[in-house]
Short mmCIF file of C-alpha atoms in Angstrom, two decimals:
data_model
loop_
_atom_site.label_atom_id
_atom_site.label_comp_id
_atom_site.label_asym_id
_atom_site.label_seq_id
_atom_site.Cartn_x
_atom_site.Cartn_y
_atom_site.Cartn_z
CA MET A 1 10.54 29.63 -27.95
CA HIS A 2 8.72 31.85 -30.27
CA ILE A 3 5.56 30.36 -30.57
CA GLU A 4 3.60 33.25 -31.91
CA ASN A 5 5.65 33.57 -34.91
CA ALA A 6 6.02 29.93 -35.34
CA ILE A 7 1.99 30.04 -35.34
CA GLN A 8 2.08 32.62 -38.41
CA GLU A 9 4.18 30.65 -40.33
CA TRP A 10 2.40 27.40 -39.95
CA THR A 11 -0.97 29.38 -40.25
CA GLN A 12 0.50 30.27 -44.03
CA LEU A 13 1.46 26.40 -44.87
CA LEU A 14 -1.81 24.42 -43.14
CA GLY A 15 -4.76 27.58 -43.05
CA SER A 16 -6.12 28.94 -40.32
CA GLU A 17 -8.81 26.07 -40.28
CA ALA A 18 -5.64 24.00 -39.23
CA VAL A 19 -4.37 25.89 -36.92
CA LEU A 20 -6.24 25.84 -33.32
CA THR A 21 -5.34 28.51 -30.71
CA ASP A 22 -8.38 29.55 -29.20
CA ALA A 23 -9.76 27.57 -25.31
CA PRO A 24 -12.84 25.90 -27.64
CA ALA A 25 -11.60 24.27 -30.49
CA MET A 26 -8.54 22.76 -28.69
CA SER A 27 -10.61 21.92 -25.08
CA MET A 28 -10.53 17.93 -26.61
CA TYR A 29 -7.58 17.90 -26.62
CA ARG A 30 -7.18 18.21 -23.04
CA CYS A 31 -9.92 15.85 -21.62
CA SER A 32 -7.83 13.50 -19.69
CA THR A 33 -8.89 10.12 -18.30
CA VAL A 34 -5.91 10.11 -15.75
CA SER A 35 -6.59 14.24 -14.59
CA GLU A 36 -3.44 15.54 -16.04
CA GLU A 37 -3.37 18.90 -17.04
CA ARG A 38 -1.40 20.18 -19.55
CA GLU A 39 -0.73 24.11 -21.36
CA VAL A 40 -0.93 23.70 -24.71
CA PRO A 41 -0.28 26.82 -27.19
CA ALA A 42 -1.94 25.53 -29.70
CA VAL A 43 -3.28 22.38 -32.35
CA LEU A 44 -1.50 22.06 -36.01
CA VAL A 45 -4.02 19.32 -37.81
CA PRO A 46 -2.38 18.34 -41.44
CA ASN A 47 -4.46 16.91 -44.00
CA THR A 48 -1.66 15.49 -45.83
CA CYS A 49 1.95 14.31 -45.16
CA GLU A 50 3.37 16.07 -47.53
CA VAL A 51 3.37 18.90 -44.77
CA ILE A 52 5.04 17.81 -42.18
CA SER A 53 8.30 17.73 -42.70
CA GLU A 54 8.33 22.12 -43.21
CA LEU A 55 5.88 21.76 -40.00
CA VAL A 56 9.10 19.97 -37.94
CA VAL A 57 11.52 22.55 -38.86
CA ILE A 58 9.10 25.53 -38.00
CA ALA A 59 8.97 24.36 -35.07
CA ARG A 60 12.69 23.89 -34.52
CA ARG A 61 13.94 27.00 -36.19
CA HIS A 62 11.44 28.82 -33.24
CA GLY A 63 11.73 26.35 -30.32
CA VAL A 64 8.75 25.06 -30.26
CA SER A 65 8.29 21.40 -29.41
CA LEU A 66 5.79 18.90 -30.89
CA TYR A 67 3.96 16.33 -29.71
CA PRO A 68 2.42 14.04 -32.38
CA VAL A 69 -0.97 12.25 -31.88
CA SER A 70 -2.96 9.62 -34.03
CA THR A 71 -6.00 9.58 -33.34
CA GLY A 72 -5.44 11.10 -29.61
CA ASN A 73 -7.56 7.88 -27.70
CA ASN A 74 -4.95 6.79 -25.74
CA TRP A 75 -7.45 6.14 -22.89
CA GLY A 76 -5.86 5.36 -19.58
CA TYR A 77 -2.62 6.51 -20.19
CA SER A 78 -1.91 9.74 -21.90
CA ASP A 79 -5.09 10.75 -24.09
CA SER A 80 -4.04 14.04 -25.99
CA LEU A 81 -2.07 15.17 -23.33
CA PRO A 82 2.47 15.53 -24.45
CA ASP A 83 4.33 15.12 -21.44
CA THR A 84 5.51 18.24 -21.45
CA ASP A 85 3.76 22.27 -20.75
CA TYR A 86 3.98 24.67 -23.36
CA THR A 87 4.18 21.28 -26.64
CA VAL A 88 2.55 21.51 -29.68
CA ILE A 89 -0.07 18.59 -30.36
CA VAL A 90 0.06 17.49 -34.11
CA ASP A 91 -3.27 16.28 -35.16
CA LEU A 92 -2.72 12.85 -37.52
CA SER A 93 -5.89 11.84 -37.63
CA LYS A 94 -6.71 13.49 -40.94
CA LEU A 95 -3.79 11.33 -42.73
CA GLN A 96 -5.77 8.45 -43.64
CA ASN A 97 -4.55 7.00 -46.75
CA ILE A 98 -4.78 2.72 -47.59
CA SER A 99 -2.81 1.09 -50.08
CA PHE A 100 -3.41 -2.66 -50.13
CA ASP A 101 -1.57 -5.10 -51.84
CA ALA A 102 -4.80 -7.87 -52.09
CA ASP A 103 -1.89 -10.69 -53.32
CA LEU A 104 0.50 -11.07 -49.93
CA GLY A 105 -1.75 -9.19 -47.57
CA VAL A 106 0.22 -6.55 -46.71
CA VAL A 107 -1.72 -2.54 -45.67
CA THR A 108 -0.17 0.00 -45.70
CA VAL A 109 -1.92 2.88 -43.56
CA GLU A 110 -1.72 6.50 -41.92
CA PRO A 111 -1.82 7.41 -38.97
CA GLY A 112 -4.60 8.36 -38.40
CA VAL A 113 -6.31 5.32 -39.91
CA THR A 114 -8.20 2.57 -37.43
CA GLN A 115 -9.15 -0.54 -37.38
CA GLN A 116 -12.88 0.65 -38.49
CA GLN A 117 -11.71 2.45 -41.80
CA LEU A 118 -9.20 -0.23 -42.37
CA SER A 119 -12.47 -3.44 -41.91
CA GLU A 120 -14.23 -1.08 -43.84
CA TYR A 121 -11.96 -0.91 -46.58
CA LEU A 122 -10.95 -4.62 -46.62
CA GLU A 123 -15.16 -5.27 -47.06
CA ALA A 124 -14.96 -2.87 -49.76
CA GLN A 125 -12.08 -4.70 -51.55
CA GLN A 126 -13.54 -7.91 -50.58
CA ALA A 127 -10.31 -8.72 -48.99
CA PRO A 128 -10.35 -11.84 -46.97
CA TYR A 129 -7.73 -10.59 -43.97
CA LEU A 130 -8.16 -10.24 -40.51
CA VAL A 131 -7.85 -6.44 -39.03
CA PRO A 132 -4.95 -6.87 -36.16
CA VAL A 133 -8.15 -5.54 -33.50
CA SER A 134 -7.52 -4.30 -29.85
CA GLY A 135 -9.87 -3.52 -27.22
CA ALA A 136 -9.41 -0.14 -27.92
CA GLY A 137 -12.06 -0.13 -30.00
CA PRO A 138 -13.08 0.35 -33.23
CA HIS A 139 -11.90 4.08 -33.99
CA CYS A 140 -8.18 4.52 -32.67
CA SER A 141 -5.33 4.39 -35.16
CA LEU A 142 -3.86 1.48 -35.84
CA ILE A 143 -0.37 3.42 -35.91
CA GLY A 144 -0.38 4.46 -32.46
CA ASN A 145 -1.31 1.38 -30.63
CA ALA A 146 2.04 -0.93 -32.72
CA LEU A 147 4.21 2.47 -32.28
CA GLU A 148 3.13 2.42 -27.86
CA ARG A 149 3.67 -1.49 -28.20
CA GLY A 150 -0.34 -2.83 -28.01
CA TYR A 151 -1.64 -6.14 -29.01
CA GLY A 152 -4.60 -7.93 -29.46
CA ILE A 153 -6.01 -11.38 -29.75
CA THR A 154 -5.89 -12.51 -33.78
CA PRO A 155 -3.18 -14.08 -34.92
CA TYR A 156 -1.31 -11.58 -35.25
CA ALA A 157 -1.07 -10.52 -31.80
CA ASP A 158 2.08 -8.49 -31.34
CA HIS A 159 0.95 -5.13 -33.42
CA TRP A 160 4.45 -3.66 -33.20
CA GLY A 161 5.57 -7.43 -34.54
CA ALA A 162 3.91 -7.23 -37.83
CA LEU A 163 4.71 -3.74 -38.87
CA THR A 164 7.34 -4.87 -41.34
CA TYR A 165 8.00 -0.76 -42.63
CA LEU A 166 7.76 2.58 -41.41
CA LYS A 167 8.37 6.53 -42.62
CA ALA A 168 9.14 8.52 -39.89
CA VAL A 169 10.30 12.55 -40.06
CA LEU A 170 13.19 13.33 -38.12
CA PRO A 171 13.54 16.21 -36.04
CA ASP A 172 16.09 18.10 -38.48
CA GLY A 173 12.82 17.17 -41.03
CA THR A 174 14.56 15.13 -42.99
CA LEU A 175 12.80 11.85 -44.29
CA TYR A 176 13.43 8.16 -42.38
CA GLN A 177 13.04 4.54 -44.20
CA ASN A 178 14.83 1.83 -43.68
CA ALA A 179 18.30 1.42 -45.50
CA LEU A 180 16.27 -1.29 -48.20
CA ALA A 181 14.61 1.61 -49.25
CA ASP A 182 16.49 4.11 -49.42
CA MET A 183 18.28 1.98 -51.94
CA GLY A 184 15.72 1.43 -54.03
CA ALA A 185 14.97 -1.90 -53.33
CA HIS A 186 11.19 -1.44 -53.21
CA GLN A 187 9.97 -5.02 -54.17
CA VAL A 188 11.43 -5.68 -50.02
CA ALA A 189 11.72 -2.82 -48.80
CA LYS A 190 8.19 -3.03 -47.26
CA LEU A 191 8.39 -6.57 -46.34
CA HIS A 192 11.35 -7.25 -44.60
CA LYS A 193 9.95 -5.91 -40.97
CA TRP A 194 14.50 -6.09 -40.37
CA GLY A 195 16.14 -4.01 -43.40
CA LEU A 196 19.62 -4.18 -43.40
CA GLY A 197 22.31 -2.62 -41.23
CA PRO A 198 21.33 -1.96 -37.56
CA TYR A 199 17.60 -2.28 -36.96
CA LEU A 200 16.60 1.50 -36.55
CA ASP A 201 13.02 1.44 -37.09
CA GLY A 202 12.46 0.61 -33.34
CA ILE A 203 13.65 3.42 -32.01
CA PHE A 204 9.91 5.13 -33.33
CA SER A 205 8.57 2.41 -31.27
CA GLN A 206 7.84 3.75 -27.88
CA GLY A 207 10.16 6.65 -28.13
CA ALA A 208 10.33 10.30 -28.87
CA PHE A 209 12.56 10.55 -32.01
CA GLY A 210 10.26 12.09 -34.87
CA ILE A 211 6.64 11.45 -36.45
CA VAL A 212 5.99 8.61 -38.32
CA THR A 213 3.99 9.10 -41.33
CA GLU A 214 3.52 5.50 -43.09
CA ALA A 215 3.82 2.27 -41.53
CA THR A 216 3.28 -0.98 -43.53
CA PHE A 217 1.11 -4.13 -41.60
CA LEU A 218 1.06 -8.06 -42.59
CA LEU A 219 -2.01 -9.32 -41.84
CA LYS A 220 -3.71 -12.08 -40.85
CA ARG A 221 -5.98 -13.92 -44.15
CA LYS A 222 -8.44 -15.62 -42.83
CA PRO A 223 -9.83 -18.72 -41.55
CA GLU A 224 -11.60 -21.36 -43.04
CA LYS A 225 -13.36 -21.58 -39.91
CA THR A 226 -12.90 -19.81 -36.40
CA ILE A 227 -14.12 -21.61 -32.72
CA GLU A 228 -14.38 -19.81 -29.79
CA PHE A 229 -13.85 -21.56 -26.40
CA LEU A 230 -15.06 -20.31 -22.89
CA PHE A 231 -13.75 -22.29 -19.97
CA ASN A 232 -14.60 -21.99 -15.91
CA VAL A 233 -11.55 -22.27 -13.50
CA THR A 234 -12.00 -22.85 -9.85
CA ASP A 235 -9.41 -20.79 -7.69
CA ASP A 236 -8.13 -24.29 -6.26
CA THR A 237 -7.19 -25.03 -10.10
CA PHE A 238 -5.91 -21.47 -11.26
CA GLU A 239 -1.91 -22.67 -11.24
CA SER A 240 -2.55 -26.09 -13.03
CA ALA A 241 -4.69 -24.11 -15.09
CA VAL A 242 -2.12 -21.24 -16.42
CA ALA A 243 0.45 -24.12 -16.89
CA ALA A 244 -2.61 -26.06 -18.77
CA VAL A 245 -2.62 -22.97 -21.28
CA GLN A 246 1.38 -22.50 -21.42
CA ASN A 247 1.90 -26.18 -22.40
CA MET A 248 -1.28 -26.19 -25.17
CA LEU A 249 -0.11 -22.70 -26.78
CA ALA A 250 3.11 -23.69 -27.17
CA GLU A 251 1.80 -27.14 -28.86
CA LEU A 252 -0.76 -25.37 -30.98
CA GLU A 253 0.98 -22.33 -31.69
CA GLY A 254 -0.03 -20.67 -34.90
CA VAL A 255 -3.50 -21.99 -34.68
CA VAL A 256 -4.79 -20.47 -30.99
CA SER A 257 -5.51 -16.91 -30.33
CA GLY A 258 -4.38 -15.50 -27.30
CA VAL A 259 -6.11 -16.85 -23.81
CA ASN A 260 -7.78 -14.50 -21.38
CA PHE A 261 -8.11 -15.24 -17.60
CA MET A 262 -10.56 -12.89 -16.02
CA ASN A 263 -11.06 -13.17 -12.38
CA GLY A 264 -14.38 -13.16 -11.31
CA ARG A 265 -14.87 -9.63 -10.78
CA ARG A 266 -13.51 -8.76 -13.53
CA VAL A 267 -16.19 -11.20 -15.16
CA LEU A 268 -18.73 -9.45 -12.84
CA SER A 269 -18.04 -5.65 -13.88
CA MET A 270 -19.70 -6.79 -17.55
CA ILE A 271 -22.70 -7.94 -15.81
CA ASP A 272 -22.86 -6.63 -13.00
CA GLU A 273 -23.45 -2.58 -11.69
CA ARG A 274 -22.51 -3.01 -7.97
CA LEU A 275 -19.23 -3.40 -8.85
CA GLY A 276 -19.31 0.30 -10.09
CA SER A 277 -22.38 1.47 -8.68
CA THR A 278 -20.31 3.50 -5.67
CA LEU A 279 -18.32 6.41 -4.48
CA GLY A 280 -15.08 6.35 -2.54
CA PRO A 281 -13.07 3.52 -1.06
CA VAL A 282 -16.06 0.88 -1.50
CA VAL A 283 -14.54 -2.55 -2.62
CA VAL A 284 -16.97 -5.33 -2.89
CA PRO A 285 -15.98 -8.18 0.30
CA ASP A 286 -15.07 -11.24 -1.33
CA GLU A 287 -18.37 -12.80 0.48
CA GLU A 288 -20.46 -10.75 -1.62
CA VAL A 289 -18.78 -11.67 -4.80
CA ALA A 290 -18.78 -15.37 -3.95
CA ALA A 291 -22.40 -15.56 -3.90
CA MET A 292 -23.41 -13.49 -7.36
CA LEU A 293 -20.34 -15.92 -8.53
CA ARG A 294 -22.75 -18.74 -7.59
CA SER A 295 -25.75 -17.32 -8.75
CA LYS A 296 -25.13 -16.35 -12.82
CA GLN A 297 -22.87 -20.23 -11.90
CA LEU A 298 -19.16 -18.44 -12.99
CA THR A 299 -16.12 -19.47 -10.90
CA GLU A 300 -13.44 -17.18 -9.44
CA TRP A 301 -11.65 -17.31 -13.12
CA SER A 302 -13.03 -16.98 -16.26
CA GLY A 303 -10.92 -18.02 -19.88
CA VAL A 304 -11.81 -17.22 -23.73
CA GLY A 305 -9.35 -18.12 -26.48
CA ALA A 306 -10.09 -19.35 -30.48
CA LEU A 307 -8.80 -22.14 -32.90
CA TYR A 308 -8.43 -20.39 -36.22
CA GLY A 309 -7.78 -22.58 -39.72
CA SER A 310 -8.93 -24.84 -41.50
CA ALA A 311 -12.14 -27.47 -40.55
CA GLU A 312 -9.22 -30.61 -40.53
CA MET A 313 -6.98 -28.42 -39.00
CA VAL A 314 -9.28 -27.21 -36.11
CA ARG A 315 -11.32 -30.22 -35.53
CA ALA A 316 -7.78 -32.01 -34.58
CA ALA A 317 -7.09 -28.71 -32.42
CA LYS A 318 -9.76 -29.06 -30.36
CA LYS A 319 -9.54 -32.19 -29.03
CA ILE A 320 -5.93 -30.73 -27.61
CA VAL A 321 -6.93 -27.88 -26.28
CA LYS A 322 -9.26 -30.28 -23.71
CA LYS A 323 -6.43 -32.27 -23.37
CA HIS A 324 -4.90 -29.69 -21.77
CA LEU A 325 -7.95 -28.25 -20.35
CA LYS A 326 -10.87 -30.50 -19.71
CA PRO A 327 -8.77 -31.93 -16.23
CA HIS A 328 -8.32 -28.57 -14.10
CA ALA A 329 -11.93 -26.52 -16.09
CA LYS A 330 -15.00 -27.12 -14.38
CA ARG A 331 -16.73 -25.92 -17.83
CA LEU A 332 -15.07 -25.88 -20.83
CA VAL A 333 -17.21 -25.22 -24.23
CA PHE A 334 -16.79 -24.33 -27.41
CA VAL A 335 -18.62 -22.30 -29.44
CA THR A 336 -19.29 -21.26 -33.60
CA PRO A 337 -20.60 -18.58 -34.92
CA GLY A 338 -24.05 -20.58 -35.98
CA MET A 339 -24.21 -21.71 -33.18
CA LEU A 340 -24.39 -18.35 -31.60
CA ARG A 341 -26.77 -16.98 -34.26
CA LEU A 342 -29.14 -20.06 -33.63
CA ALA A 343 -29.15 -19.49 -29.66
CA ALA A 344 -30.03 -16.01 -30.11
CA ALA A 345 -32.57 -16.30 -32.23
CA GLY A 346 -34.07 -19.16 -30.26
CA LEU A 347 -33.61 -16.69 -26.73
CA ALA A 348 -35.70 -14.04 -29.05
CA VAL A 349 -39.18 -15.15 -28.58
CA LEU A 350 -38.85 -16.33 -24.97
CA PRO A 351 -40.55 -15.03 -22.40
CA ASN A 352 -38.76 -11.83 -20.99
CA VAL A 353 -37.81 -12.98 -17.34
CA GLN A 354 -34.77 -12.75 -15.34
CA LEU A 355 -33.08 -15.71 -16.66
CA VAL A 356 -33.67 -15.72 -20.34
CA ARG A 357 -32.32 -12.06 -19.45
CA GLU A 358 -29.05 -12.95 -17.99
CA PHE A 359 -28.50 -16.03 -21.07
CA ARG A 360 -29.32 -13.27 -24.20
CA ASN A 361 -27.31 -11.00 -21.97
CA LEU A 362 -23.98 -14.09 -22.52
CA VAL A 363 -24.82 -14.54 -25.55
CA ALA A 364 -24.74 -10.91 -26.36
CA SER A 365 -21.18 -10.88 -25.08
CA THR A 366 -20.22 -13.80 -26.82
CA ARG A 367 -21.03 -12.66 -29.54
CA LEU A 368 -18.74 -10.10 -29.19
CA SER A 369 -16.12 -11.34 -28.48
CA MET A 370 -16.30 -13.84 -31.68
CA GLN A 371 -16.78 -10.81 -33.24
CA MET A 372 -13.48 -9.23 -31.75
CA PHE A 373 -11.51 -13.25 -32.56
CA GLN A 374 -12.54 -12.85 -36.56
CA GLY A 375 -11.29 -9.80 -36.32
CA GLN A 376 -14.46 -7.27 -36.85
CA PRO A 377 -13.71 -4.19 -34.70
CA SER A 378 -16.02 -4.08 -31.68
CA GLN A 379 -16.57 -1.64 -28.70
CA VAL A 380 -17.11 -4.56 -26.08
CA ALA A 381 -14.62 -3.76 -23.54
CA MET A 382 -15.37 0.18 -23.77
CA PRO A 383 -18.26 0.02 -21.12
CA LEU A 384 -15.42 -0.61 -18.53
CA ALA A 385 -14.23 2.66 -18.37
CA TYR A 386 -17.85 4.43 -17.58
CA LEU A 387 -17.76 1.53 -14.49
CA LYS A 388 -17.20 4.35 -12.63
CA ASN A 389 -18.55 7.34 -13.96
CA THR A 390 -22.20 8.74 -13.40
CA TYR A 391 -22.86 9.39 -17.50
CA LYS A 392 -23.29 5.84 -19.25
CA PRO A 393 -23.89 5.63 -22.70
CA THR A 394 -26.24 4.47 -24.38
CA ARG A 395 -25.62 3.86 -27.41
CA PHE A 396 -23.10 1.48 -28.64
CA ASP A 397 -22.79 1.99 -32.55
CA LEU A 398 -21.92 5.33 -31.80
CA PRO A 399 -18.16 6.47 -31.26
CA LEU A 400 -17.65 6.82 -27.80
CA ASP A 401 -14.84 9.25 -26.22
CA PRO A 402 -14.05 8.08 -21.88
CA ALA A 403 -11.76 10.94 -21.48
CA GLU A 404 -14.21 13.72 -23.19
CA ASP A 405 -16.86 11.38 -21.21
CA GLY A 406 -15.23 12.35 -18.14
CA SER A 407 -14.45 9.00 -16.61
CA GLY A 408 -11.19 8.26 -14.37
CA LEU A 409 -8.61 5.64 -16.01
CA ALA A 410 -5.42 4.57 -15.40
CA TRP A 411 -3.98 1.54 -17.00
CA PHE A 412 -1.88 -0.87 -15.02
CA THR A 413 -0.59 -3.39 -17.42
CA PRO A 414 2.87 -5.79 -16.33
CA LEU A 415 4.03 -8.61 -18.45
CA LEU A 416 4.77 -11.37 -15.73
CA PRO A 417 6.15 -15.00 -17.04
CA ILE A 418 3.66 -17.94 -17.54
CA LYS A 419 3.97 -20.01 -14.91
CA PRO A 420 1.54 -20.82 -11.93
CA ALA A 421 3.83 -19.31 -9.71
CA ALA A 422 4.56 -16.42 -10.65
CA ALA A 423 0.59 -15.61 -11.91
CA ARG A 424 -0.29 -16.19 -8.29
CA ALA A 425 1.96 -14.23 -6.85
CA TYR A 426 1.27 -11.47 -9.09
CA VAL A 427 -3.01 -11.92 -8.39
CA GLU A 428 -2.26 -11.76 -4.43
CA ILE A 429 -0.14 -8.32 -5.35
CA VAL A 430 -3.18 -6.81 -7.07
CA ASP A 431 -5.70 -7.68 -5.01
CA ARG A 432 -4.23 -7.06 -1.98
CA VAL A 433 -2.99 -4.04 -2.83
CA CYS A 434 -5.99 -2.54 -4.81
CA LYS A 435 -8.32 -3.37 -1.68
CA LYS A 436 -5.88 -1.56 0.28
CA HIS A 437 -6.45 1.87 -1.45
CA GLY A 438 -10.19 1.46 -2.45
CA ILE A 439 -9.95 -0.28 -5.85
CA GLU A 440 -11.87 -2.71 -6.85
CA PRO A 441 -8.96 -5.75 -8.21
CA LEU A 442 -10.88 -6.42 -12.25
CA ILE A 443 -7.59 -8.52 -13.09
CA THR A 444 -6.94 -9.95 -16.35
CA LEU A 445 -4.59 -11.81 -17.72
CA THR A 446 -3.34 -11.55 -21.21
CA THR A 447 -1.35 -14.09 -23.18
CA ILE A 448 0.92 -12.50 -25.93
CA SER A 449 3.63 -15.18 -26.71
CA THR A 450 3.80 -18.62 -25.63
CA VAL A 451 6.07 -17.64 -22.65
CA LEU A 452 4.36 -14.48 -21.56
CA PHE A 453 1.13 -12.91 -19.68
CA ASP A 454 0.11 -9.38 -20.27
CA SER A 455 -2.17 -8.17 -17.27
CA SER A 456 -4.13 -5.91 -17.59
CA VAL A 457 -6.10 -4.08 -14.61
CA PRO A 458 -8.45 -0.56 -14.69
CA LEU A 459 -7.78 1.63 -12.03
CA LEU A 460 -11.26 2.99 -11.86
CA TYR A 461 -12.45 5.99 -10.12
CA SER A 462 -14.95 8.45 -10.11
CA LYS A 463 -14.17 12.38 -10.85
CA ASP A 464 -17.17 13.30 -8.94
CA ASP A 465 -14.73 11.90 -5.84
CA PRO A 466 -12.40 14.37 -4.11
CA ASP A 467 -9.93 11.06 -3.07
CA GLY A 468 -10.71 9.28 -5.89
CA LEU A 469 -7.24 10.53 -8.25
CA GLN A 470 -5.07 10.42 -5.64
CA ARG A 471 -6.24 6.99 -4.16
CA VAL A 472 -5.42 6.06 -8.15
CA ARG A 473 -1.78 7.11 -7.97
CA ASP A 474 -0.99 5.81 -4.31
CA CYS A 475 -2.43 2.49 -5.55
CA TYR A 476 -0.85 2.58 -8.63
CA ALA A 477 2.88 3.39 -7.49
CA GLU A 478 2.63 0.58 -4.97
CA LEU A 479 1.30 -1.74 -7.54
CA ALA A 480 4.58 -0.89 -9.90
CA SER A 481 7.22 -0.90 -6.56
CA GLU A 482 5.44 -4.62 -5.37
CA CYS A 483 5.83 -5.76 -8.57
CA LEU A 484 9.55 -4.69 -9.89
CA LYS A 485 10.01 -6.58 -6.52
CA ASN A 486 8.42 -9.30 -7.34
CA GLY A 487 10.49 -9.45 -10.86
CA SER A 488 7.93 -8.20 -12.87
CA TYR A 489 7.11 -4.34 -14.31
CA VAL A 490 4.36 -2.77 -17.10
CA TYR A 491 5.56 -3.15 -20.53
CA ARG A 492 3.79 0.51 -21.55
CA LEU A 493 3.83 4.10 -19.87
CA GLY A 494 1.50 7.24 -19.71
CA VAL A 495 1.81 10.62 -18.56
CA HIS A 496 1.04 9.84 -15.38
CA SER A 497 3.73 7.01 -14.89
CA MET A 498 6.72 8.59 -17.53
CA ARG A 499 8.29 10.22 -15.32
CA ALA A 500 9.42 7.62 -12.32
CA VAL A 501 10.88 5.28 -14.94
CA ALA A 502 12.61 7.71 -18.21
CA ASP A 503 14.58 9.95 -15.60
CA SER A 504 15.82 7.10 -12.98
CA ASP A 505 19.69 6.26 -12.95
CA ASP A 506 19.31 3.08 -15.13
CA HIS A 507 22.26 3.65 -17.52
CA PHE A 508 19.69 2.26 -20.47
CA TRP A 509 18.46 5.54 -20.02
CA ASP A 510 21.48 7.67 -20.28
CA ILE A 511 22.00 5.48 -23.85
CA VAL A 512 18.33 7.15 -24.62
CA ALA A 513 19.01 10.48 -23.56
CA ALA A 514 22.48 10.62 -26.01
CA ILE A 515 20.63 9.31 -29.03
CA GLN A 516 18.35 11.53 -28.38
CA GLN A 517 20.82 14.41 -27.89
CA ALA A 518 22.53 13.26 -31.35
CA LEU A 519 19.19 13.63 -33.57
CA ASP A 520 17.04 15.86 -31.49
CA PRO A 521 19.71 18.81 -29.23
CA GLN A 522 17.02 20.95 -29.24
CA GLN A 523 13.58 18.10 -28.04
CA THR A 524 11.79 19.20 -31.00
CA ILE A 525 9.45 16.29 -30.70
CA SER A 526 8.10 15.12 -28.17
CA PRO A 527 10.08 16.33 -25.10
CA GLY A 528 10.27 13.69 -22.28
CA ARG A 529 8.05 10.78 -23.92
CA TYR A 530 9.94 7.11 -23.26
CA ALA A 531 12.94 10.05 -22.51
CA PRO A 532 14.81 11.49 -19.54
CA LEU A 533 13.37 14.94 -19.19
CA GLN A 534 16.34 17.70 -20.67
CA GLN A 535 16.73 21.01 -18.09
CA SER A 536 15.57 22.88 -20.23
CA ASP A 537 12.58 21.10 -19.99
CA VAL A 538 12.27 21.00 -16.93
#
């Protein structure tokens, strides 16, 4: 590896201001919510896609590995960190071009385009389409989220599924696009996800086979009406409620959003600081959690979803939601944006007593979740990352960065079928294992199809706690092992979990290694990322 020569050539190509080599300039890229450390010799910050190919050729010529990041906000997984030391980060956040087909609702973006930027663009164009939002927040990349197979709760919940076309620079510097685009069929190349011939776009999703420089997404047209529904379920009726949600999704596919189940601790984490006020292996006792829930008229499980469509469609869908959920829910309510505005206005003029403050907070959080269902980017989920952080943000109108702010977070995100017995077994595993390691079991179950949940469990720790990181690592390893024994596993990996999976003896990873050997024998792009580490990388 001749990094000095490569840096000299990159400086000639990009300019000195776009080649960072001093420690202060690179410090933000080393910040990590999972407390991993990497030796990073340089960071490249190109401002046009046109230079990416030459940038890669230089790396290949000098035997240097590159690690592309879209905005670097992969919090709780990898942040901006590569999987191996001495890998140069390529920061694509300045690539922000957007093109939009207003007739078809198809948008093409570069890697630096965030949820917020697309929202502002569509608003300026007066285009009636929903942004594919996610809980990661307004300032995260659309392409980065899709390539990691992230999801949201708007109708096009599967963001990789909504991606219909991409361009990428391969490890030899040549350009990849699908067969239709190569042939010149430009009217349809960006509209037909599967292209022609073998579906090769897929190797760039959770793959290290190139640098994606452009992607096209289908956007969902804004419906005439959006109604949010909220429900509360006791632990005794949890299984029957899971079955009811699955039946409801099957009957209302395309009309109902993703549905979130949150356990009581997860709900309380948003409204009661006692869930994050202590350092060390301290978990709030079950009896205290039960009392906190009773005091706030909450149950062991809370759920939320939304209905989309014409007024007539939503009216009919409400009846179907009631049919499925009401027999199992202690409370089921439907709210509209107008109802929430009226409630907020009414509460604003009432005396500032405890009960009124609690109702104000409830209405405010419901309005934020409604905005998410309406495709408006929001930081509503971001405070969770700061639960164990001694620093608490006070301005939520400004971009938050949990890594730079010193938050400790590792996401555990397994898949499981929407089946009552599977959901119960999983919840019991998480509750038992997290408590064993002194970590609050904050559980969310999100429907990502009519048959599948993804669960998101934040393993939170304080960086002021000397044992916190090790407890999180041990907890993650045991959760992964126990879930695998039960037939489920995570949908996504981070730098803290990559090696345990990608370096296994499973034949799948042998195939990945063979493809990588064919396309990238020098390990130029993201060595070790969703791929076995080659001997030269160790």
